[in-house]
PDB file of C-alpha atoms in Angstrom:
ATOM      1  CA  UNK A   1       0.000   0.000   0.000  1.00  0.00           C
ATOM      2  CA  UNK A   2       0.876   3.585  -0.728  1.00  0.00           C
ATOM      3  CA  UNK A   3      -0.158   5.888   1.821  1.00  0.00           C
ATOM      4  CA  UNK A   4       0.145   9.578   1.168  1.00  0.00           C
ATOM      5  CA  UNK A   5      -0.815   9.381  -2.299  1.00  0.00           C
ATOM      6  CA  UNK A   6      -2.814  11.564  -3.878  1.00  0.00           C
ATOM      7  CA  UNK A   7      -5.150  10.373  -7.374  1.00  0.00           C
ATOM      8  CA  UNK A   8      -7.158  11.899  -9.350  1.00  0.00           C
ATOM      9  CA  UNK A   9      -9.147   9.872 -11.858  1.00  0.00           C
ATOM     10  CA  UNK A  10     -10.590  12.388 -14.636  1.00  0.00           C
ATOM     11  CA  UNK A  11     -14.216  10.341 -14.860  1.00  0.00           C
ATOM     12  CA  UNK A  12     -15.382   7.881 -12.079  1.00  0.00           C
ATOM     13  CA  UNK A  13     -18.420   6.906 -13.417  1.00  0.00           C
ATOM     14  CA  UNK A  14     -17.847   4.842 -16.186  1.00  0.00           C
ATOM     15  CA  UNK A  15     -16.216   1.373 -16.517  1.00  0.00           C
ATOM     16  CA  UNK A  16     -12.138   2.370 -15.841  1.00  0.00           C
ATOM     17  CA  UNK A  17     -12.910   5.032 -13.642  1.00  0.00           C
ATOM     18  CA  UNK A  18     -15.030   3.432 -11.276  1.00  0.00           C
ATOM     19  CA  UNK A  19     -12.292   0.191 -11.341  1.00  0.00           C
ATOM     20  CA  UNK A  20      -9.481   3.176 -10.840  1.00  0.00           C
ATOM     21  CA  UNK A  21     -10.980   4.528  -7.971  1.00  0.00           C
ATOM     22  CA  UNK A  22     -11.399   1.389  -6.250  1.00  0.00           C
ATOM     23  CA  UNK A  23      -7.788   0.486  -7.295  1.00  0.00           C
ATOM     24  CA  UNK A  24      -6.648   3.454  -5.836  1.00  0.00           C
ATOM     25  CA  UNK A  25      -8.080   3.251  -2.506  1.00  0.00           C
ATOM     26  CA  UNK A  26      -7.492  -0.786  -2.197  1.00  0.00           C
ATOM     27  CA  UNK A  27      -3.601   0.180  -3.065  1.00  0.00           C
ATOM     28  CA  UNK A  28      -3.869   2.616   0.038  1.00  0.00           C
ATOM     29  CA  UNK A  29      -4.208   6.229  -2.164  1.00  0.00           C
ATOM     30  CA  UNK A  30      -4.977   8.717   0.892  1.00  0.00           C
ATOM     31  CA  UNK A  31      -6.975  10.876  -1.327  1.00  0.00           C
ATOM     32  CA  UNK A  32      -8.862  10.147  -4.579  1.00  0.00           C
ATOM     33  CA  UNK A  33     -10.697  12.642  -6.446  1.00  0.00           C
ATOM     34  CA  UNK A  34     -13.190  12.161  -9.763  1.00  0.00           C
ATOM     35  CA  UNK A  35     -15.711  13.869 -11.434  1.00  0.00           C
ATOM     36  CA  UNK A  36     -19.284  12.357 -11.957  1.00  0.00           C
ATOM     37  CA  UNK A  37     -22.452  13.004 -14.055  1.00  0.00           C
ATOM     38  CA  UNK A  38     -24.762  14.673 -11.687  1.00  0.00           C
ATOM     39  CA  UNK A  39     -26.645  11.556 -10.940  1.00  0.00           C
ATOM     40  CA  UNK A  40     -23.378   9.336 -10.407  1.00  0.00           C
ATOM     41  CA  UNK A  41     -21.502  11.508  -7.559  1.00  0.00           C
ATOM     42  CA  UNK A  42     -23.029   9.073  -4.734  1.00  0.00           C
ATOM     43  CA  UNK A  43     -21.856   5.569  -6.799  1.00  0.00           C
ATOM     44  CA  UNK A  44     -18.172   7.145  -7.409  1.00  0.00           C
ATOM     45  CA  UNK A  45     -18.210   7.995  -3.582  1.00  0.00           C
ATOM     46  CA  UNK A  46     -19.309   4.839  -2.579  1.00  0.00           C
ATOM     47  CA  UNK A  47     -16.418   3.667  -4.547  1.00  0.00           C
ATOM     48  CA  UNK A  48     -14.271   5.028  -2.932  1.00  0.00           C
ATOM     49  CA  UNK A  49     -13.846   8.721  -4.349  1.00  0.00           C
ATOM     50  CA  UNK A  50     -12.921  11.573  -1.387  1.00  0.00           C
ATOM     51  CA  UNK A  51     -13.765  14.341  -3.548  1.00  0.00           C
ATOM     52  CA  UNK A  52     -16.187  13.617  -6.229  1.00  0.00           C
ATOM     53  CA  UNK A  53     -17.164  16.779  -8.633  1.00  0.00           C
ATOM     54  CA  UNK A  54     -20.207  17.353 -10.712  1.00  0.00           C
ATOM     55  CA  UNK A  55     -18.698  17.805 -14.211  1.00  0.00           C
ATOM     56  CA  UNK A  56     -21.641  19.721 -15.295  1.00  0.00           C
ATOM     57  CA  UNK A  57     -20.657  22.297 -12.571  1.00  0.00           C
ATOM     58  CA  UNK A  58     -16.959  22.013 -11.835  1.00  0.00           C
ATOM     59  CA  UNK A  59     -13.695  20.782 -13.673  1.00  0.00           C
ATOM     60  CA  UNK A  60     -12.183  18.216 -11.299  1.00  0.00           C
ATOM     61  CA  UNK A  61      -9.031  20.060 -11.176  1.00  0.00           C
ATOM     62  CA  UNK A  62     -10.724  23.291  -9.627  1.00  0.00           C
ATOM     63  CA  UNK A  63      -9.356  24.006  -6.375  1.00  0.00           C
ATOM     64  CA  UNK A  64      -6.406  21.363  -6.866  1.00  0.00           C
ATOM     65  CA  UNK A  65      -3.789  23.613  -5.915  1.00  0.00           C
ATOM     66  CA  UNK A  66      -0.330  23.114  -7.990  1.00  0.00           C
ATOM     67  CA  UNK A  67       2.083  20.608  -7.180  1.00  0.00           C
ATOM     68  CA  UNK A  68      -0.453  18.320  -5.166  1.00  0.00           C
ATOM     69  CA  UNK A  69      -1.545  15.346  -7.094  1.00  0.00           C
ATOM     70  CA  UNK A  70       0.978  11.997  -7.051  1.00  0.00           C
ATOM     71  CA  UNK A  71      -0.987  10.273  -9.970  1.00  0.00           C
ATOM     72  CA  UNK A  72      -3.694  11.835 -12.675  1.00  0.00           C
ATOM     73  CA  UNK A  73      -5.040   8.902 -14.336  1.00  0.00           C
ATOM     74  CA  UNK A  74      -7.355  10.457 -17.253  1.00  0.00           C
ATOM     75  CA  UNK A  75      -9.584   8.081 -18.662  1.00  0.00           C
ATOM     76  CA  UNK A  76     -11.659  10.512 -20.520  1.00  0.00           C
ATOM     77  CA  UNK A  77      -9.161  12.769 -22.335  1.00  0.00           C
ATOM     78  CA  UNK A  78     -10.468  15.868 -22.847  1.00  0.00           C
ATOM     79  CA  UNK A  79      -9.024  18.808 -24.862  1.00  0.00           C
ATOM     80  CA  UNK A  80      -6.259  20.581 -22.149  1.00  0.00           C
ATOM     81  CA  UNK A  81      -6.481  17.922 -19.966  1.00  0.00           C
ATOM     82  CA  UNK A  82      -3.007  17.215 -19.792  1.00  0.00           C
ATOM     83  CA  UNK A  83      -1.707  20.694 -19.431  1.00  0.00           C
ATOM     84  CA  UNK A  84      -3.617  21.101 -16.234  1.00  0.00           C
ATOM     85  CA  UNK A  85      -2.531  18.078 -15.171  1.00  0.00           C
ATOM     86  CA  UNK A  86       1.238  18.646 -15.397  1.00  0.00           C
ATOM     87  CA  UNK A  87       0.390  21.916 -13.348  1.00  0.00           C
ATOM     88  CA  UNK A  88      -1.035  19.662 -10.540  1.00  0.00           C
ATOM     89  CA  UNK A  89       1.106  16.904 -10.922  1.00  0.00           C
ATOM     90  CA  UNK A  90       4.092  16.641  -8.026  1.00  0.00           C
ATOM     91  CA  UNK A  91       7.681  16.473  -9.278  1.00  0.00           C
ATOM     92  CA  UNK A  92       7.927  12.201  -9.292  1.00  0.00           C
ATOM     93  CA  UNK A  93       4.325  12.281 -10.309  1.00  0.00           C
ATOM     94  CA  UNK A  94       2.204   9.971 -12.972  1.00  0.00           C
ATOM     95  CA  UNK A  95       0.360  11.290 -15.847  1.00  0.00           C
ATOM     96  CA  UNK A  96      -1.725   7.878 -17.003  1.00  0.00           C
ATOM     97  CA  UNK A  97      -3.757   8.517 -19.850  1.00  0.00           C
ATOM     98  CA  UNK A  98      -5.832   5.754 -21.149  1.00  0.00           C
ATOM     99  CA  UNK A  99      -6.345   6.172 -25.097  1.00  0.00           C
ATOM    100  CA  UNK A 100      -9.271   6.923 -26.668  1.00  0.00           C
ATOM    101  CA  UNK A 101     -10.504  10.251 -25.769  1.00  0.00           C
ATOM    102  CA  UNK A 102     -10.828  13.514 -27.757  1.00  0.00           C
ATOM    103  CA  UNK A 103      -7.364  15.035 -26.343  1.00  0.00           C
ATOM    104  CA  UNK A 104      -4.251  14.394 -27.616  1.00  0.00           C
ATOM    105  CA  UNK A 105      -2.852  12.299 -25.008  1.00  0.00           C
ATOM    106  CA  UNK A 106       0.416  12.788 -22.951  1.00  0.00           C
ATOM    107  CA  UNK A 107       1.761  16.561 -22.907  1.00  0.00           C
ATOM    108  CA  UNK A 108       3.828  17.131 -25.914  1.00  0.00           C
ATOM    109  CA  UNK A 109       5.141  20.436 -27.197  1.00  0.00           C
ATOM    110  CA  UNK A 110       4.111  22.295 -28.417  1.00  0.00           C
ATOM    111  CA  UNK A 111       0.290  21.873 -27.663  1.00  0.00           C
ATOM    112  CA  UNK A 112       1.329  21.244 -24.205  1.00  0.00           C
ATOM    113  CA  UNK A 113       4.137  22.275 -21.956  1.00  0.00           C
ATOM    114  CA  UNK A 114       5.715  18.918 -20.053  1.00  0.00           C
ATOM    115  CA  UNK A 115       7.002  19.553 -16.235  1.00  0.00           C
ATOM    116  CA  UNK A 116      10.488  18.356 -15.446  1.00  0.00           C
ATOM    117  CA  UNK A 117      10.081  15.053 -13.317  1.00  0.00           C
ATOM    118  CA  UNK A 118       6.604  14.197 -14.029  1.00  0.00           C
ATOM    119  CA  UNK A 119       6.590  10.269 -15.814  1.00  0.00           C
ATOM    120  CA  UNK A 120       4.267  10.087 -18.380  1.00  0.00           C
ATOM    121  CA  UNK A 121       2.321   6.639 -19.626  1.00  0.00           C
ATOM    122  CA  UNK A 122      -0.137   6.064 -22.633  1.00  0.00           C
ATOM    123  CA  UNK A 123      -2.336   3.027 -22.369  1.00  0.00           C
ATOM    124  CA  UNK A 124      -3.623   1.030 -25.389  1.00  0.00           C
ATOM    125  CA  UNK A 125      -5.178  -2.190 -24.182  1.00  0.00           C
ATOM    126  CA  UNK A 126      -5.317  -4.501 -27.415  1.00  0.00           C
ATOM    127  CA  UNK A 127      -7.896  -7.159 -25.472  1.00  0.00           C
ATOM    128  CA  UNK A 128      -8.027  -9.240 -28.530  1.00  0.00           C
ATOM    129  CA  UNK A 129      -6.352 -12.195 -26.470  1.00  0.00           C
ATOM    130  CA  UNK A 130      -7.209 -13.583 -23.223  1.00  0.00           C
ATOM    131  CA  UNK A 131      -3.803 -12.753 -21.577  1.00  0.00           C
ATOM    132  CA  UNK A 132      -4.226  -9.618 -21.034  1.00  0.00           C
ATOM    133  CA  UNK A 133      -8.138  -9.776 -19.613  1.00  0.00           C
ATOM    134  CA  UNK A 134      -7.016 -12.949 -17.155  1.00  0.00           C
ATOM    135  CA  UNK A 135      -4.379 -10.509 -15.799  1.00  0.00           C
ATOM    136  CA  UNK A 136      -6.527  -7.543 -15.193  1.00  0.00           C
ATOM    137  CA  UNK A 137      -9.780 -10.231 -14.331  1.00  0.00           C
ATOM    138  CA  UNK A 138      -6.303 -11.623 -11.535  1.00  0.00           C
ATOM    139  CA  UNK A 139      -5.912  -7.948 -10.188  1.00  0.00           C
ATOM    140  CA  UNK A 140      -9.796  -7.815  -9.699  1.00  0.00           C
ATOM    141  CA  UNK A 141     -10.191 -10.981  -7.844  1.00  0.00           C
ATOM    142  CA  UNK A 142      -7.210 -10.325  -5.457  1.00  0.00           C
ATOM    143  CA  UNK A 143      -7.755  -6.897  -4.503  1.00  0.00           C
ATOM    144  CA  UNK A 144     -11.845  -7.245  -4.366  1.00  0.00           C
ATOM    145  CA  UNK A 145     -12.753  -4.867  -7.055  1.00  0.00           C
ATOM    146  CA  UNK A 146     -16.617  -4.916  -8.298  1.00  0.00           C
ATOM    147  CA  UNK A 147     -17.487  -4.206 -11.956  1.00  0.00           C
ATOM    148  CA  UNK A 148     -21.062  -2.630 -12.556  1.00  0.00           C
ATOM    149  CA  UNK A 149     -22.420  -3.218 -16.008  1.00  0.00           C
ATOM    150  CA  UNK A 150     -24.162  -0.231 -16.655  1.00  0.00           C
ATOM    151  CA  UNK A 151     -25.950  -2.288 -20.119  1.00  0.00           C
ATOM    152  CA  UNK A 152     -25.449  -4.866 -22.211  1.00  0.00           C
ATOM    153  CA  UNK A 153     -26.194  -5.142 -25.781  1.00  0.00           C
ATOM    154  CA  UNK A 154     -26.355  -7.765 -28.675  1.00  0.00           C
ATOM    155  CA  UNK A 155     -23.593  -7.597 -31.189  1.00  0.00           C
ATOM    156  CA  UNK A 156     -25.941  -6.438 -33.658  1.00  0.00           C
ATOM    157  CA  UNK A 157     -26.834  -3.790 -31.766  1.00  0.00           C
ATOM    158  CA  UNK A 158     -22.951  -2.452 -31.195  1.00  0.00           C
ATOM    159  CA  UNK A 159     -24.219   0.736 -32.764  1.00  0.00           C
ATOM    160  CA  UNK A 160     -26.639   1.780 -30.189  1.00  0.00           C
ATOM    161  CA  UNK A 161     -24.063  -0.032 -27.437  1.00  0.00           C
ATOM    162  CA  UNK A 162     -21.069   2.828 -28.713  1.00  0.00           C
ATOM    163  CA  UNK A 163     -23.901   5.454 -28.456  1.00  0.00           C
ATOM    164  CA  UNK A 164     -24.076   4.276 -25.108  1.00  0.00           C
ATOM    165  CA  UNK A 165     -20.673   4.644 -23.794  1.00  0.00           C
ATOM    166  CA  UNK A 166     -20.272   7.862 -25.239  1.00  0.00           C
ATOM    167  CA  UNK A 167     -22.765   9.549 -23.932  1.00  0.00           C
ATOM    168  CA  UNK A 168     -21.359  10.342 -20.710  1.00  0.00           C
ATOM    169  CA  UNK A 169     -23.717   9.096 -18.697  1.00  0.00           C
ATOM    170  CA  UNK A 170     -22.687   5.410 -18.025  1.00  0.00           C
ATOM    171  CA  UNK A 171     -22.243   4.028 -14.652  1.00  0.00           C
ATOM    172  CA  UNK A 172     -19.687   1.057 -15.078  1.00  0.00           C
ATOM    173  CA  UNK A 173     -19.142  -0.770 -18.099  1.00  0.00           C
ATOM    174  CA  UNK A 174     -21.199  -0.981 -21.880  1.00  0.00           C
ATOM    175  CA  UNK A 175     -20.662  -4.720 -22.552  1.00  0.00           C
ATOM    176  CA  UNK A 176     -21.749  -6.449 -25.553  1.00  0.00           C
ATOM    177  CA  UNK A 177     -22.717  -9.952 -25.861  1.00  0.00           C
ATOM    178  CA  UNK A 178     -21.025 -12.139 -28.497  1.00  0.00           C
ATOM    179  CA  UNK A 179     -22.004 -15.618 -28.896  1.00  0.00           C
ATOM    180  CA  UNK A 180     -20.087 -17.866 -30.863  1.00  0.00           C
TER     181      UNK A 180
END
């Protein structure tokens, strides 16, 4: 466990948020912070979440003084995220940005302005294989993390299922059902 650590997670409510949160707290994170749709804020506490922010209202980084996060993980990569990250981010920090959002990922020049000592990951998860879902299925199990399926959908319906996930209002994971 890592006490004195301080996360934030840039959307708790959907399915890697709400498994980051959890992670964070099982792995001993003193204080976690996310941003939830308006509805969610209660689920993403119960998760876990110290601070949890309405992102209709707030930005989760308002109030986050500089130089007081350990670890940003942003799973919903917005436009600038990145930027205010690094101005949060410790020296010896994380910047963990899961791929797929509308940003453009880690802090690069010269859209954004990397701070000295501040590690930097980009995660692609290619899940096309077991491996790599028995190893994050292990991590689960061990360290008693719940998944909440939010909906599932038929593979013919994978249209309405992506509609779904990116609307914003999920609360866990979009799954689709595929039947061989």
């Amino acid at each position: 466990p890592n006490s004195n650590i301080s996360v934030v997670i840039t959307s708790g409510d959907g399915g890697t948020g709400s498994l980051g949160v959890q992670l964070a707290k099982k792995m001993g994170a003193q204080s976690v912070r996310s941003c939830a749709a308006p509805d969610h804020l209660s689920y993403v506490a119960d998760l876990g979440a110290d601070v949890v922010v309405d992102f209709t209202q707030a930005d989760v980084f308002d109030g986050v003084p500089d130089d007081s996060i350990d670890v940003v993980f942003d799973n919903y990569g917005a436009n600038g995220t990145a930027q205010i990250a690094m101005n949060a981010l410790r020296t010896g920090g994380w910047y963990v940005f899961l791929a797929g959002g509308t940003g453009p990922g880690i802090c690069e020049e010269p859209a954004c302005t990397p701070k000295d000592g501040v590690n930097q990951l980009s995660l692609w998860t290619d899940s096309s294989g077991h491996d790599d879902l028995d190893a994050i299925a292990a991590i689960a199990d061990s360290q008693g993390l719940t998944v909440n399926v939010d909906s599932s959908y038929a593979l013919e319906d994978s249209a309405d299922a992506m509609a779904r996930q990116m609307s914003g209002q999920t609360e866990g994971k979009v799954t689709i059902e595929v039947i061989a």
